Tab-separated table of C-alpha atoms and ligand atoms in Angstrom:
chain	number	residue	atom	x	y	z
A	195	MET	CA	0.000	0.000	0.000
A	196	SER	CA	1.470	3.362	-0.985
A	197	ILE	CA	2.027	5.790	1.837
A	198	SER	CA	0.754	9.358	1.597
A	199	LYS	CA	2.376	12.331	3.255
A	200	PRO	CA	1.342	13.022	6.868
A	201	PHE	CA	-1.474	15.515	7.370
A	202	LYS	CA	-0.399	18.595	9.309
A	203	VAL	CA	-3.220	18.942	11.761
A	204	LYS	CA	-3.957	22.044	13.836
A	205	ASN	CA	-6.084	23.196	16.749
A	206	LEU	CA	-9.163	25.285	16.028
A	207	ILE	CA	-9.797	28.178	18.391
A	208	ASN	CA	-12.382	30.841	17.622
A	209	GLY	CA	-12.441	29.892	13.940
A	210	LYS	CA	-8.648	30.007	13.504
A	211	TRP	CA	-6.514	26.961	12.841
A	212	ALA	CA	-3.118	27.079	14.561
A	213	GLY	CA	-0.481	24.951	16.251
A	214	ALA	CA	-0.161	24.666	20.029
A	215	ASP	CA	1.532	27.376	22.115
A	216	THR	CA	3.813	24.648	23.421
A	217	GLY	CA	5.262	24.169	19.924
A	218	LYS	CA	5.160	20.443	20.722
A	219	THR	CA	3.662	17.842	18.403
A	220	LEU	CA	2.497	14.230	18.473
A	221	LYS	CA	2.348	11.711	15.645
A	222	SER	CA	-0.655	9.719	14.574
A	223	ILE	CA	0.574	6.365	13.287
A	224	ASN	CA	-1.219	3.770	11.182
A	225	PRO	CA	-1.415	0.707	13.462
A	226	ALA	CA	-1.343	-1.648	10.471
A	227	ASN	CA	1.942	-0.139	9.298
A	228	THR	CA	3.907	1.906	11.757
A	229	GLY	CA	6.001	3.331	8.905
A	230	ASP	CA	2.912	5.268	7.810
A	231	VAL	CA	2.661	8.519	9.760
A	232	VAL	CA	-0.920	9.662	9.213
A	233	GLY	CA	-0.597	13.037	10.850
A	234	ILE	CA	1.515	15.441	12.859
A	235	VAL	CA	-0.637	16.901	15.559
A	236	PRO	CA	-0.266	19.705	18.131
A	237	SER	CA	0.312	18.612	21.703
A	238	SER	CA	-1.581	21.356	23.490
A	239	GLY	CA	-0.812	22.810	26.881
A	240	LYS	CA	-2.698	24.872	29.420
A	241	THR	CA	-2.687	28.181	27.555
A	242	ASP	CA	-4.129	26.522	24.434
A	243	VAL	CA	-6.927	25.038	26.503
A	244	ASP	CA	-7.511	28.361	28.289
A	245	ARG	CA	-7.935	30.147	24.966
A	246	ALA	CA	-10.241	27.469	23.572
A	247	VAL	CA	-12.472	27.613	26.656
A	248	ASP	CA	-12.500	31.391	26.488
A	249	SER	CA	-13.516	31.289	22.832
A	250	ALA	CA	-16.342	28.847	23.581
A	251	ARG	CA	-17.564	30.993	26.505
A	252	LYS	CA	-17.759	34.099	24.307
A	253	ALA	CA	-19.486	32.268	21.452
A	254	TYR	CA	-22.015	30.802	23.885
A	255	GLN	CA	-23.564	34.212	24.481
A	256	SER	CA	-24.801	34.451	20.902
A	257	TRP	CA	-25.130	30.756	19.973
A	258	ARG	CA	-27.641	30.099	22.754
A	259	LEU	CA	-29.893	32.744	21.202
A	260	VAL	CA	-29.798	31.327	17.658
A	261	PRO	CA	-33.213	29.688	17.141
A	262	ALA	CA	-32.883	25.932	17.496
A	263	PRO	CA	-34.344	25.262	14.006
A	264	LYS	CA	-31.569	27.474	12.558
A	265	ARG	CA	-28.971	25.567	14.526
A	266	GLY	CA	-30.621	22.459	13.116
A	267	GLU	CA	-30.213	23.714	9.548
A	268	MET	CA	-26.474	24.073	10.080
A	269	ILE	CA	-26.296	20.582	11.513
A	270	PHE	CA	-28.310	19.315	8.546
A	271	ARG	CA	-25.750	20.860	6.180
A	272	ALA	CA	-22.986	19.241	8.229
A	273	ALA	CA	-24.765	15.895	7.827
A	274	CYS	CA	-24.869	16.379	4.040
A	275	LEU	CA	-21.191	17.310	3.907
A	276	ILE	CA	-20.172	14.334	6.025
A	277	GLU	CA	-22.283	12.106	3.795
A	278	GLN	CA	-20.535	13.471	0.702
A	279	SER	CA	-17.181	12.810	2.356
A	280	LYS	CA	-18.104	9.362	3.633
A	281	ASN	CA	-15.512	7.475	1.594
A	282	GLU	CA	-12.700	9.857	2.390
A	283	LEU	CA	-13.519	9.822	6.100
A	284	GLY	CA	-14.030	6.057	6.188
A	285	ARG	CA	-10.591	5.469	4.694
A	286	LEU	CA	-9.088	7.894	7.156
A	287	VAL	CA	-10.737	6.066	10.061
A	288	THR	CA	-9.221	2.796	8.872
A	289	ARG	CA	-5.801	4.250	8.206
A	290	GLU	CA	-5.701	5.988	11.538
A	291	MET	CA	-7.085	3.345	13.897
A	292	GLY	CA	-7.034	0.108	11.942
A	293	LYS	CA	-10.621	-1.197	11.753
A	294	ILE	CA	-11.546	-2.685	8.382
A	295	LEU	CA	-12.870	-0.294	5.759
A	296	LYS	CA	-16.460	-1.576	5.910
A	297	GLU	CA	-16.464	-0.742	9.603
A	298	GLY	CA	-14.697	2.570	8.977
A	299	LEU	CA	-17.562	3.465	6.661
A	300	GLY	CA	-20.057	2.229	9.253
A	301	ASP	CA	-18.428	4.497	11.808
A	302	VAL	CA	-18.979	7.476	9.500
A	303	GLN	CA	-22.548	6.357	8.787
A	304	GLU	CA	-23.258	6.459	12.511
A	305	ALA	CA	-21.986	10.067	12.574
A	306	ILE	CA	-24.204	10.945	9.597
A	307	ASP	CA	-27.220	9.335	11.276
A	308	MET	CA	-26.602	11.299	14.442
A	309	ALA	CA	-26.226	14.572	12.556
A	310	TYR	CA	-29.514	14.119	10.667
A	311	TYR	CA	-31.296	12.998	13.797
A	312	MET	CA	-30.115	15.980	15.848
A	313	ALA	CA	-30.817	18.407	12.969
A	314	GLY	CA	-34.472	17.367	13.241
A	315	GLU	CA	-34.434	17.910	17.007
A	316	GLY	CA	-34.057	21.625	16.248
A	317	ARG	CA	-37.791	21.691	15.607
A	318	ARG	CA	-38.694	19.319	18.401
A	319	LEU	CA	-36.810	20.492	21.499
A	320	SER	CA	-40.051	20.433	23.376
A	321	GLY	CA	-41.013	20.826	26.993
A	322	GLU	CA	-44.428	20.781	28.586
A	323	THR	CA	-47.194	23.260	29.069
A	324	VAL	CA	-49.487	22.371	31.933
A	325	PRO	CA	-52.385	24.173	33.597
A	326	SER	CA	-51.739	26.293	36.642
A	327	GLU	CA	-53.791	25.814	39.789
A	328	LEU	CA	-54.449	29.566	39.783
A	329	PRO	CA	-56.500	31.641	37.344
A	330	ASP	CA	-54.795	33.931	34.807
A	331	LYS	CA	-51.537	32.115	35.191
A	332	ASP	CA	-49.779	29.599	32.959
A	333	CYS	CA	-46.755	27.397	33.316
A	334	LYS	CA	-44.345	25.569	31.078
A	335	SER	CA	-41.031	23.794	31.162
A	336	ILE	CA	-38.397	24.524	28.535
A	337	ARG	CA	-35.060	22.973	27.718
A	338	VAL	CA	-32.169	25.417	27.957
A	339	PRO	CA	-28.504	24.891	27.159
A	340	ILE	CA	-26.021	24.220	29.919
A	341	GLY	CA	-23.107	26.309	28.660
A	342	VAL	CA	-19.711	25.142	27.524
A	343	PHE	CA	-19.021	21.434	27.194
A	344	ALA	CA	-15.716	19.586	27.121
A	345	LEU	CA	-16.085	16.617	24.785
A	346	ILE	CA	-13.400	13.984	25.246
A	347	THR	CA	-13.504	11.084	22.827
A	348	PRO	CA	-11.676	7.792	22.253
A	349	TRP	CA	-9.985	6.420	19.118
A	350	ASN	CA	-12.185	3.393	18.474
A	351	PHE	CA	-15.028	5.358	16.843
A	352	PRO	CA	-13.234	8.422	15.488
A	353	THR	CA	-16.298	9.982	13.851
A	354	ALA	CA	-19.317	8.313	15.487
A	355	ILE	CA	-18.529	9.074	19.117
A	356	PRO	CA	-17.544	12.710	18.440
A	357	ALA	CA	-20.827	13.030	16.521
A	358	TRP	CA	-22.781	11.574	19.472
A	359	LYS	CA	-21.427	14.418	21.550
A	360	ILE	CA	-20.999	17.358	19.165
A	361	PHE	CA	-24.416	17.408	17.494
A	362	PRO	CA	-26.589	17.082	20.605
A	363	SER	CA	-24.410	19.730	22.294
A	364	LEU	CA	-24.816	22.171	19.437
A	365	ILE	CA	-28.511	21.633	18.774
A	366	SER	CA	-29.152	22.282	22.459
A	367	GLY	CA	-27.368	25.642	22.253
A	368	ASN	CA	-24.129	24.753	24.019
A	369	THR	CA	-20.706	25.561	22.667
A	370	VAL	CA	-17.898	23.030	22.868
A	371	VAL	CA	-14.230	22.363	23.275
A	372	PHE	CA	-13.588	19.028	21.624
A	373	LYS	CA	-10.507	16.986	22.606
A	374	PRO	CA	-10.288	13.899	20.411
A	375	SER	CA	-8.018	10.959	21.133
A	376	SER	CA	-4.406	11.518	20.184
A	377	TYR	CA	-4.694	8.196	18.296
A	378	ALA	CA	-7.353	9.453	15.865
A	379	PRO	CA	-6.769	13.199	15.576
A	380	VAL	CA	-6.683	13.531	11.796
A	381	THR	CA	-10.167	12.100	11.349
A	382	ALA	CA	-11.446	14.359	14.124
A	383	SER	CA	-9.973	17.432	12.451
A	384	ARG	CA	-11.553	16.557	9.129
A	385	LEU	CA	-14.917	16.127	10.858
A	386	VAL	CA	-14.592	19.545	12.484
A	387	GLU	CA	-13.622	21.150	9.160
A	388	LEU	CA	-16.841	19.841	7.636
A	389	ILE	CA	-18.893	21.154	10.559
A	390	CYS	CA	-17.329	24.593	10.108
A	391	GLU	CA	-17.973	24.450	6.366
A	392	ALA	CA	-21.651	23.906	7.197
A	393	GLY	CA	-21.735	27.432	8.632
A	394	VAL	CA	-21.386	26.890	12.373
A	395	PRO	CA	-20.072	30.258	13.660
A	396	ASP	CA	-16.538	30.800	14.954
A	397	GLY	CA	-15.998	29.747	18.543
A	398	VAL	CA	-19.017	27.428	18.711
A	399	ILE	CA	-16.836	24.401	18.110
A	400	ASN	CA	-13.213	24.538	19.234
A	401	LEU	CA	-10.793	21.702	18.703
A	402	ILE	CA	-7.827	21.021	20.946
A	403	HIS	CA	-5.401	18.199	20.298
A	404	GLY	CA	-3.192	16.562	22.860
A	405	THR	CA	-2.889	13.649	25.225
A	406	GLY	CA	-5.545	12.676	27.725
A	407	ASP	CA	-3.254	13.142	30.729
A	408	GLU	CA	-2.005	16.551	29.816
A	409	THR	CA	-4.687	18.208	27.742
A	410	GLY	CA	-7.881	16.236	28.474
A	411	GLU	CA	-7.726	16.261	32.253
A	412	TYR	CA	-6.835	19.949	32.413
A	413	LEU	CA	-9.725	20.727	30.073
A	414	ALA	CA	-12.261	18.703	32.077
A	415	ALA	CA	-11.238	20.409	35.324
A	416	HIS	CA	-11.202	23.887	33.782
A	417	PRO	CA	-13.465	26.305	35.692
A	418	GLY	CA	-14.825	27.656	32.398
A	419	ILE	CA	-16.299	24.257	31.536
A	420	ASP	CA	-19.886	23.581	32.642
A	421	GLY	CA	-20.182	19.962	31.562
A	422	VAL	CA	-18.024	17.071	30.461
A	423	SER	CA	-18.930	14.221	28.179
A	424	PHE	CA	-16.286	11.525	28.172
A	425	THR	CA	-15.954	8.157	26.474
A	426	GLY	CA	-12.949	6.040	27.338
A	427	SER	CA	-11.493	3.855	30.044
A	428	THR	CA	-13.206	3.233	33.357
A	429	ALA	CA	-10.139	4.397	35.305
A	430	VAL	CA	-10.116	7.814	33.621
A	431	GLY	CA	-13.919	8.120	33.648
A	432	GLU	CA	-14.131	7.483	37.376
A	433	ARG	CA	-11.433	10.078	38.010
A	434	LEU	CA	-13.198	12.677	35.846
A	435	ALA	CA	-16.514	11.920	37.546
A	436	ARG	CA	-14.929	12.700	40.920
A	437	VAL	CA	-13.336	15.916	39.679
A	438	CYS	CA	-16.577	17.073	38.043
A	439	GLY	CA	-18.712	15.983	40.987
A	440	ARG	CA	-16.640	18.139	43.329
A	441	ALA	CA	-16.912	21.101	40.964
A	442	GLY	CA	-20.671	20.598	40.457
A	443	LYS	CA	-20.315	20.045	36.698
A	444	GLU	CA	-22.558	17.941	34.510
A	445	ILE	CA	-20.747	14.723	33.703
A	446	SER	CA	-21.463	11.728	31.551
A	447	CYS	CA	-18.933	8.934	31.265
A	448	GLU	CA	-19.223	6.084	28.837
A	449	MET	CA	-16.705	3.501	29.898
A	450	GLY	CA	-15.818	-0.155	29.599
A	451	GLY	CA	-17.709	-3.381	29.171
A	452	LYS	CA	-17.441	-7.124	29.631
A	453	ASN	CA	-20.379	-7.961	27.468
A	454	PRO	CA	-21.820	-11.475	27.493
A	455	ILE	CA	-23.651	-13.433	24.824
A	456	ILE	CA	-25.765	-16.265	26.232
A	457	VAL	CA	-26.307	-19.153	23.827
A	458	MET	CA	-29.194	-21.378	24.923
A	459	ASP	CA	-29.732	-25.024	24.005
A	460	ASP	CA	-32.626	-24.025	21.746
A	461	ALA	CA	-30.639	-21.353	19.916
A	462	ARG	CA	-30.029	-21.424	16.187
A	463	ILE	CA	-26.366	-22.337	16.508
A	464	ASP	CA	-25.345	-21.069	13.058
A	465	LEU	CA	-26.847	-17.678	13.855
A	466	ALA	CA	-25.255	-17.603	17.303
A	467	VAL	CA	-21.839	-18.480	15.858
A	468	GLU	CA	-22.098	-15.728	13.274
A	469	GLY	CA	-23.250	-13.215	15.884
A	470	ALA	CA	-20.563	-14.186	18.387
A	471	LEU	CA	-17.897	-13.861	15.698
A	472	TRP	CA	-19.011	-10.357	14.803
A	473	GLY	CA	-19.484	-9.363	18.443
A	474	ALA	CA	-16.111	-10.691	19.595
A	475	PHE	CA	-13.830	-9.868	16.682
A	476	GLY	CA	-15.513	-6.918	14.953
A	477	THR	CA	-13.288	-3.840	15.380
A	478	THR	CA	-10.664	-6.330	16.646
A	479	GLY	CA	-12.635	-6.514	19.885
A	480	GLN	CA	-11.918	-2.844	20.511
A	481	ARG	CA	-15.463	-1.733	21.210
A	482	CYS	CA	-16.848	-1.043	24.619
A	483	THR	CA	-19.752	-3.208	23.433
A	484	ALA	CA	-17.556	-6.086	22.212
A	485	ALA	CA	-18.710	-9.569	23.214
A	486	SER	CA	-15.914	-10.849	25.413
A	487	ARG	CA	-17.823	-13.616	27.206
A	488	LEU	CA	-19.763	-16.378	25.504
A	489	ILE	CA	-21.904	-18.182	28.053
A	490	VAL	CA	-23.066	-21.369	26.395
A	491	HIS	CA	-25.614	-23.931	27.590
A	492	ARG	CA	-23.886	-27.237	28.344
A	493	LYS	CA	-26.112	-29.152	25.892
A	494	VAL	CA	-24.815	-27.178	22.907
A	495	TYR	CA	-21.424	-26.175	24.323
A	496	ASP	CA	-19.277	-28.610	22.303
A	497	ASP	CA	-21.166	-28.073	19.078
A	498	PHE	CA	-21.107	-24.290	19.422
A	499	LEU	CA	-17.456	-24.188	20.414
A	500	GLU	CA	-16.315	-26.326	17.515
A	501	LYS	CA	-18.257	-24.286	14.978
A	502	PHE	CA	-17.153	-21.009	16.545
A	503	ILE	CA	-13.475	-21.976	16.468
A	504	THR	CA	-13.749	-23.222	12.883
A	505	ALA	CA	-15.286	-19.916	11.821
A	506	ALA	CA	-12.834	-17.776	13.835
A	507	ARG	CA	-9.893	-19.647	12.306
A	508	LYS	CA	-11.006	-18.453	8.875
A	509	LEU	CA	-10.883	-14.766	9.780
A	510	ARG	CA	-8.212	-13.045	7.729
A	511	LEU	CA	-6.005	-10.722	9.690
A	512	GLY	CA	-4.479	-7.750	7.902
A	513	ASP	CA	-4.505	-4.138	6.870
A	514	GLY	CA	-8.095	-2.928	7.073
A	515	LEU	CA	-7.773	-1.057	3.775
A	516	LEU	CA	-7.309	-4.337	1.885
A	517	PRO	CA	-10.682	-5.725	0.790
A	518	ALA	CA	-9.858	-9.302	1.831
A	519	THR	CA	-9.217	-8.379	5.464
A	520	ASP	CA	-11.711	-9.443	8.144
A	521	MET	CA	-9.884	-8.150	11.187
A	522	GLY	CA	-7.374	-5.313	11.563
A	523	PRO	CA	-4.638	-4.563	14.111
A	524	LEU	CA	-4.742	-3.322	17.695
A	525	ILE	CA	-4.445	0.434	18.069
A	526	ASN	CA	-0.938	0.707	19.549
A	527	GLU	CA	1.894	-1.070	21.220
A	528	SER	CA	0.703	-0.644	24.787
A	529	GLN	CA	-2.765	-1.940	23.939
A	530	MET	CA	-1.176	-4.876	22.138
A	531	LYS	CA	0.997	-5.637	25.177
A	532	LYS	CA	-2.010	-5.436	27.451
A	533	VAL	CA	-3.854	-7.969	25.314
A	534	LEU	CA	-0.824	-10.284	25.210
A	535	ASP	CA	-0.553	-10.016	29.003
A	536	TYR	CA	-4.190	-11.055	29.349
A	537	ILE	CA	-3.541	-14.046	27.103
A	538	GLU	CA	-0.786	-15.113	29.506
A	539	ILE	CA	-3.084	-14.506	32.457
A	540	GLY	CA	-5.767	-16.681	30.825
A	541	LYS	CA	-3.295	-19.529	30.355
A	542	LYS	CA	-2.084	-19.281	33.954
A	543	GLU	CA	-5.625	-19.207	35.260
A	544	GLY	CA	-6.202	-22.549	33.586
A	545	ALA	CA	-8.511	-21.620	30.725
A	546	GLU	CA	-7.955	-23.691	27.560
A	547	LEU	CA	-6.395	-21.664	24.781
A	548	ARG	CA	-8.184	-23.132	21.776
A	549	LEU	CA	-7.312	-20.620	19.082
A	550	GLY	CA	-4.813	-17.852	18.424
A	551	GLY	CA	-3.019	-16.264	21.332
A	552	ARG	CA	-0.047	-14.936	19.400
A	553	ARG	CA	1.181	-11.728	17.907
A	554	ARG	CA	1.883	-12.017	14.164
A	555	THR	CA	5.116	-10.454	12.960
A	556	ASP	CA	5.724	-12.388	9.750
A	557	GLY	CA	5.595	-10.816	6.283
A	558	ALA	CA	3.065	-8.039	5.950
A	559	PHE	CA	2.380	-8.127	9.697
A	560	LYS	CA	5.888	-7.012	10.546
A	561	LYS	CA	5.141	-3.351	11.021
A	562	GLY	CA	1.741	-3.599	12.669
A	563	TYR	CA	0.139	-4.529	15.982
A	564	PHE	CA	-1.551	-7.755	14.934
A	565	ILE	CA	-2.862	-10.387	17.317
A	566	GLU	CA	-4.711	-13.466	16.128
A	567	PRO	CA	-8.363	-13.981	17.015
A	568	THR	CA	-8.074	-15.721	20.362
A	569	VAL	CA	-10.508	-18.123	21.982
A	570	PHE	CA	-10.275	-19.402	25.536
A	571	ALA	CA	-12.657	-22.251	26.320
A	572	GLY	CA	-13.529	-23.713	29.704
A	573	ALA	CA	-13.304	-20.313	31.342
A	574	ALA	CA	-14.781	-19.780	34.785
A	575	PRO	CA	-16.632	-16.598	35.761
A	576	ARG	CA	-14.096	-15.856	38.524
A	577	MET	CA	-11.140	-15.767	36.108
A	578	ARG	CA	-9.716	-12.375	35.276
A	579	ILE	CA	-10.140	-13.004	31.545
A	580	ALA	CA	-13.855	-13.444	32.240
A	581	ARG	CA	-14.182	-10.374	34.461
A	582	GLU	CA	-11.815	-7.677	33.250
A	583	GLU	CA	-12.082	-5.669	30.068
A	584	ILE	CA	-9.371	-6.718	27.612
A	585	PHE	CA	-10.327	-4.532	24.627
A	586	GLY	CA	-8.903	-6.872	22.072
A	587	PRO	CA	-9.706	-9.997	20.037
A	588	VAL	CA	-9.904	-12.326	23.027
A	589	VAL	CA	-13.043	-14.136	24.042
A	590	ALA	CA	-13.747	-16.371	27.039
A	591	VAL	CA	-16.204	-19.235	26.498
A	592	ILE	CA	-17.986	-20.355	29.663
A	593	ARG	CA	-20.257	-23.350	30.145
A	594	ALA	CA	-23.630	-22.870	31.897
A	595	ASN	CA	-26.134	-25.434	33.171
A	596	SER	CA	-29.323	-23.396	32.863
A	597	LEU	CA	-30.731	-20.059	31.823
A	598	GLU	CA	-30.757	-18.863	35.433
A	599	ALA	CA	-27.106	-19.795	35.883
A	600	ALA	CA	-26.219	-18.100	32.596
A	601	ILE	CA	-27.983	-14.889	33.593
A	602	ASP	CA	-26.305	-14.934	37.017
A	603	MET	CA	-22.923	-15.305	35.343
A	604	ALA	CA	-23.744	-12.571	32.864
A	605	ASN	CA	-24.665	-10.241	35.723
A	606	SER	CA	-21.668	-11.148	37.868
A	607	ALA	CA	-19.265	-8.747	36.112
A	608	ASP	CA	-18.729	-5.230	37.415
A	609	TYR	CA	-19.739	-3.879	34.018
A	610	GLY	CA	-23.215	-3.693	32.490
A	611	LEU	CA	-23.116	-2.140	29.059
A	612	SER	CA	-24.625	-4.623	26.615
A	613	ALA	CA	-25.719	-8.237	26.843
A	614	ALA	CA	-27.251	-10.680	24.381
A	615	ILE	CA	-29.140	-13.946	24.294
A	616	TYR	CA	-29.596	-16.393	21.456
A	617	SER	CA	-32.692	-18.533	21.921
A	618	GLN	CA	-35.766	-19.459	19.887
A	619	ASP	CA	-37.857	-19.817	23.043
A	620	VAL	CA	-39.887	-16.716	23.756
A	621	ASN	CA	-39.974	-17.470	27.476
A	622	ASN	CA	-36.186	-17.620	27.672
A	623	THR	CA	-35.740	-14.380	25.798
A	624	ALA	CA	-38.394	-12.621	27.871
A	625	ARG	CA	-36.664	-13.690	31.094
A	626	ALA	CA	-33.301	-12.548	29.788
A	627	GLU	CA	-34.764	-9.240	28.684
A	628	ARG	CA	-36.103	-8.708	32.184
A	629	ASP	CA	-33.204	-10.024	34.238
A	630	LEU	CA	-30.022	-9.096	32.373
A	631	ASP	CA	-28.520	-6.159	34.197
A	632	ALA	CA	-27.234	-4.109	31.283
A	633	GLY	CA	-28.002	-0.830	29.587
A	634	ILE	CA	-28.607	-2.545	26.253
A	635	VAL	CA	-30.008	-6.047	25.716
A	636	TYR	CA	-30.020	-7.834	22.366
A	637	ILE	CA	-32.236	-10.769	21.473
A	638	ASN	CA	-30.836	-13.013	18.745
A	639	ALA	CA	-28.269	-10.400	17.822
A	640	PRO	CA	-24.747	-9.768	19.120
A	641	THR	CA	-23.755	-7.168	21.713
A	642	ILE	CA	-22.573	-4.581	19.194
A	643	GLY	CA	-24.448	-2.360	16.789
A	644	ALA	CA	-26.504	0.068	18.860
A	645	GLU	CA	-28.497	2.576	16.800
A	646	ILE	CA	-28.298	6.297	17.460
A	647	GLN	CA	-31.985	7.012	18.023
A	648	LEU	CA	-31.973	5.270	21.411
A	649	PRO	CA	-30.026	6.022	24.574
A	650	PHE	CA	-26.638	4.318	24.774
A	651	GLY	CA	-24.920	3.484	28.017
A	652	GLY	CA	-24.621	1.013	30.813
A	653	THR	CA	-24.712	0.243	34.493
A	654	GLY	CA	-21.959	-0.325	37.065
A	655	LYS	CA	-18.462	0.382	35.804
A	656	SER	CA	-19.762	0.896	32.266
A	657	GLY	CA	-21.425	4.221	32.718
A	658	HIS	CA	-21.769	7.186	34.967
A	659	GLY	CA	-24.231	10.026	34.566
A	660	ARG	CA	-26.707	10.508	31.788
A	661	ARG	CA	-26.919	8.408	28.660
A	662	GLU	CA	-25.632	9.403	25.253
A	663	ALA	CA	-27.404	9.184	21.907
A	664	GLY	CA	-31.180	8.956	21.663
A	665	GLY	CA	-33.225	12.072	22.189
A	666	ARG	CA	-35.375	12.467	25.285
A	667	GLY	CA	-34.056	10.187	27.991
A	668	GLY	CA	-30.672	10.282	26.299
A	669	ALA	CA	-28.523	12.974	24.773
A	670	LEU	CA	-30.978	15.840	25.106
A	671	ASP	CA	-31.215	15.228	28.828
A	672	MET	CA	-27.449	15.306	29.036
A	673	PHE	CA	-26.973	18.509	27.094
A	674	THR	CA	-29.925	20.587	28.301
A	675	LYS	CA	-31.330	21.520	31.656
A	676	TRP	CA	-34.912	22.243	32.499
A	677	LYS	CA	-36.204	25.691	33.205
A	678	VAL	CA	-39.746	26.185	34.456
A	679	ILE	CA	-41.591	29.402	33.727
A	680	TYR	CA	-44.668	30.563	35.668
A	681	ARG	CA	-46.403	33.549	34.103
A	682	ASP	CA	-49.020	35.401	36.103
A	683	PHE	CA	-51.171	37.767	34.074
A	684	SER	CA	-53.803	38.406	36.748
A	685	GLY	CA	-52.251	41.715	37.780
A	686	ARG	CA	-52.428	40.801	41.454
A	687	LEU	CA	-50.480	38.720	43.922
A	688	GLN	CA	-51.670	35.137	43.793
A	689	LYS	CA	-50.257	32.588	46.185
A	690	ALA	CA	-49.783	29.013	45.057
A	691	GLN	CA	-51.108	26.440	47.536
A	692	ILE	CA	-52.721	29.259	49.496
A	693	GLY	CA	-54.924	30.886	46.843
A	694	GLY	CA	-55.760	34.398	45.760
B	890	UN1	C1	-18.051	1.932	21.626
B	890	UN1	O1	-17.610	0.807	21.528
B	890	UN1	O2	-17.436	2.777	22.301
B	890	UN1	O3	-23.065	-0.376	19.520
B	890	UN1	C2	-19.278	2.386	20.939
B	890	UN1	C3	-21.976	-0.311	18.955
B	890	UN1	C4	-21.594	0.959	18.250
B	890	UN1	C5	-21.009	1.922	19.228
B	890	UN1	C6	-19.912	1.366	20.063
B	890	UN1	N1	-22.750	1.525	17.637
B	890	UN1	O4	-21.217	-1.256	18.940
C-alpha cells in the first residue's frame, strides 16, 4: 500500500486553525503499518486550553440565542457534507485506527445518522405546558442549554462518538471544546472542518489536540467548563466523575464493558456463531460493546465451540484497507501488550487456549500490531479473563447449566453495558430481557451495533451520569437543563397552595 504524506493537523480556536503554544507535536501512526505517519498533531498545553475555553464561553452568548431550528439547519448541512465525504472519512478512520474499511464506513454512517437525527431535534426540542392551579396564570417547562461542554472522545469510533457528543451539544445551544483521542486526531480534524464548512459560527466548536493526561484532564477540570462528556477507560472516567462531581459540573462517562452473549440449548447455533464472531472480533474486539464472554448452555457447548473456532480460524487478519481483510490490528503497542498479558493470564488461570493467542510479525504483519483472534474455552466466571475488560480480540467461552445460571454469570461482572441472548424460546428471551442487568439487551443479535436514536450506556463500571445518543431520555437530557416558567397575568399577587 502506498504511503501518503502526513497531514499537518492544527487546533481550532475561535475559527482560527493554529499549532499549540507549546510548539510540541504528536504523531498519529497507522497501526497496520507503523512506517505510515498519518498526521503530525499539536500537543496542546494549558494556555491553548484556556484560549479554547474562552472562545467557547464568548461564542455561547450568541449561539444560545440562535433559534434551534436554525442551529438544526447548520447541523443538517454538516450531515450532508459528512455524507458526501463518507468514503474519504471512512478510509481515514481505517488508516488511523485500523478497523476494516467496511467498519470505517459504518463508523462514518453512525456520525451521519446522528447529525440528521439531531438536525431534526431543532424543531422538536419540546417541553411541557401544563395548567396552573391559579387563574390567569400559565406554566411551562423549557429545555435550555447548559453552557460550555468539554467533549473527550476515544480512538475506536473516530467519527461516530464525536458526533454523538458534538451534534446534541450544538442543537441544544451549548458551545464546545472538543478533545479527540491523540490516536485518531486527523479524522477528528476533518470532521470539524466539515462542521465549520456547514456554517457553524466561529468559537461554537473549538478543537484542541493533545494527550488525555495533559490536555484532556486539564480541560475537564477547567473552571470555564460547565459539563463534560467523556468516552474512554473506566479508570479515567471514574477520576473525571470525581473531579466534576466536586466542581458541580454535569458529567457523563461512557466507559468499559465485559459484554456477554448467552447461547441457549434451543438457539439457532449457526446464527449464534455468526453473531458471536461479529461481536467478539468486529473492530478487533476494541469496542466497549464487544462480546468478550460467551456463556453457552452445556447441551450445545461442544457443538457451538467447535463451529465457533472453525469460523474464527477463517478470519483473515491484515490491513483494514485491503478488501480481503476481516480483522485489523490493535491500536498501539501498549494496547497490544495489554492484550498479550491477558492471554498469559488466561493460560495461567487454567482456561484452555483453543485458538490464536499470538502476535503475528511475519511478512506483511511485521510493522503492525496484529494479534490473532483468540478463543479461551472452559473459562470460569471468577477468572480475570472473564471479568476484566481486555479490549482486544480475546473471548472467554464459559459453560452454563441453565438459563438462570447463565444470567447470574452474565450479571456477575462489574460492568453492564450490553448483553445478548440467542434462543428461539420466547420465554427464555423474555426472562433474559427482564433479568439481564445491562443498559442494552439484544435478542438473537450480538452485543454490538446500537443505533443512534436510542439512549446508549450502561450500568456499574460501564457508565456514569446521563446516557448518550437517543433524544429524550438520552442525549438531550445530558446537554440541556430544564427551566420552568410561571407567568401570572392576573395583575395581582396570587399565592400558590394558598390561593388568591
Ligand atoms: C463503543 O464501543 O465505544 O453499539 C461504541 C456499537 C456501536 C457503538 C460502540 N454503535 O457497537
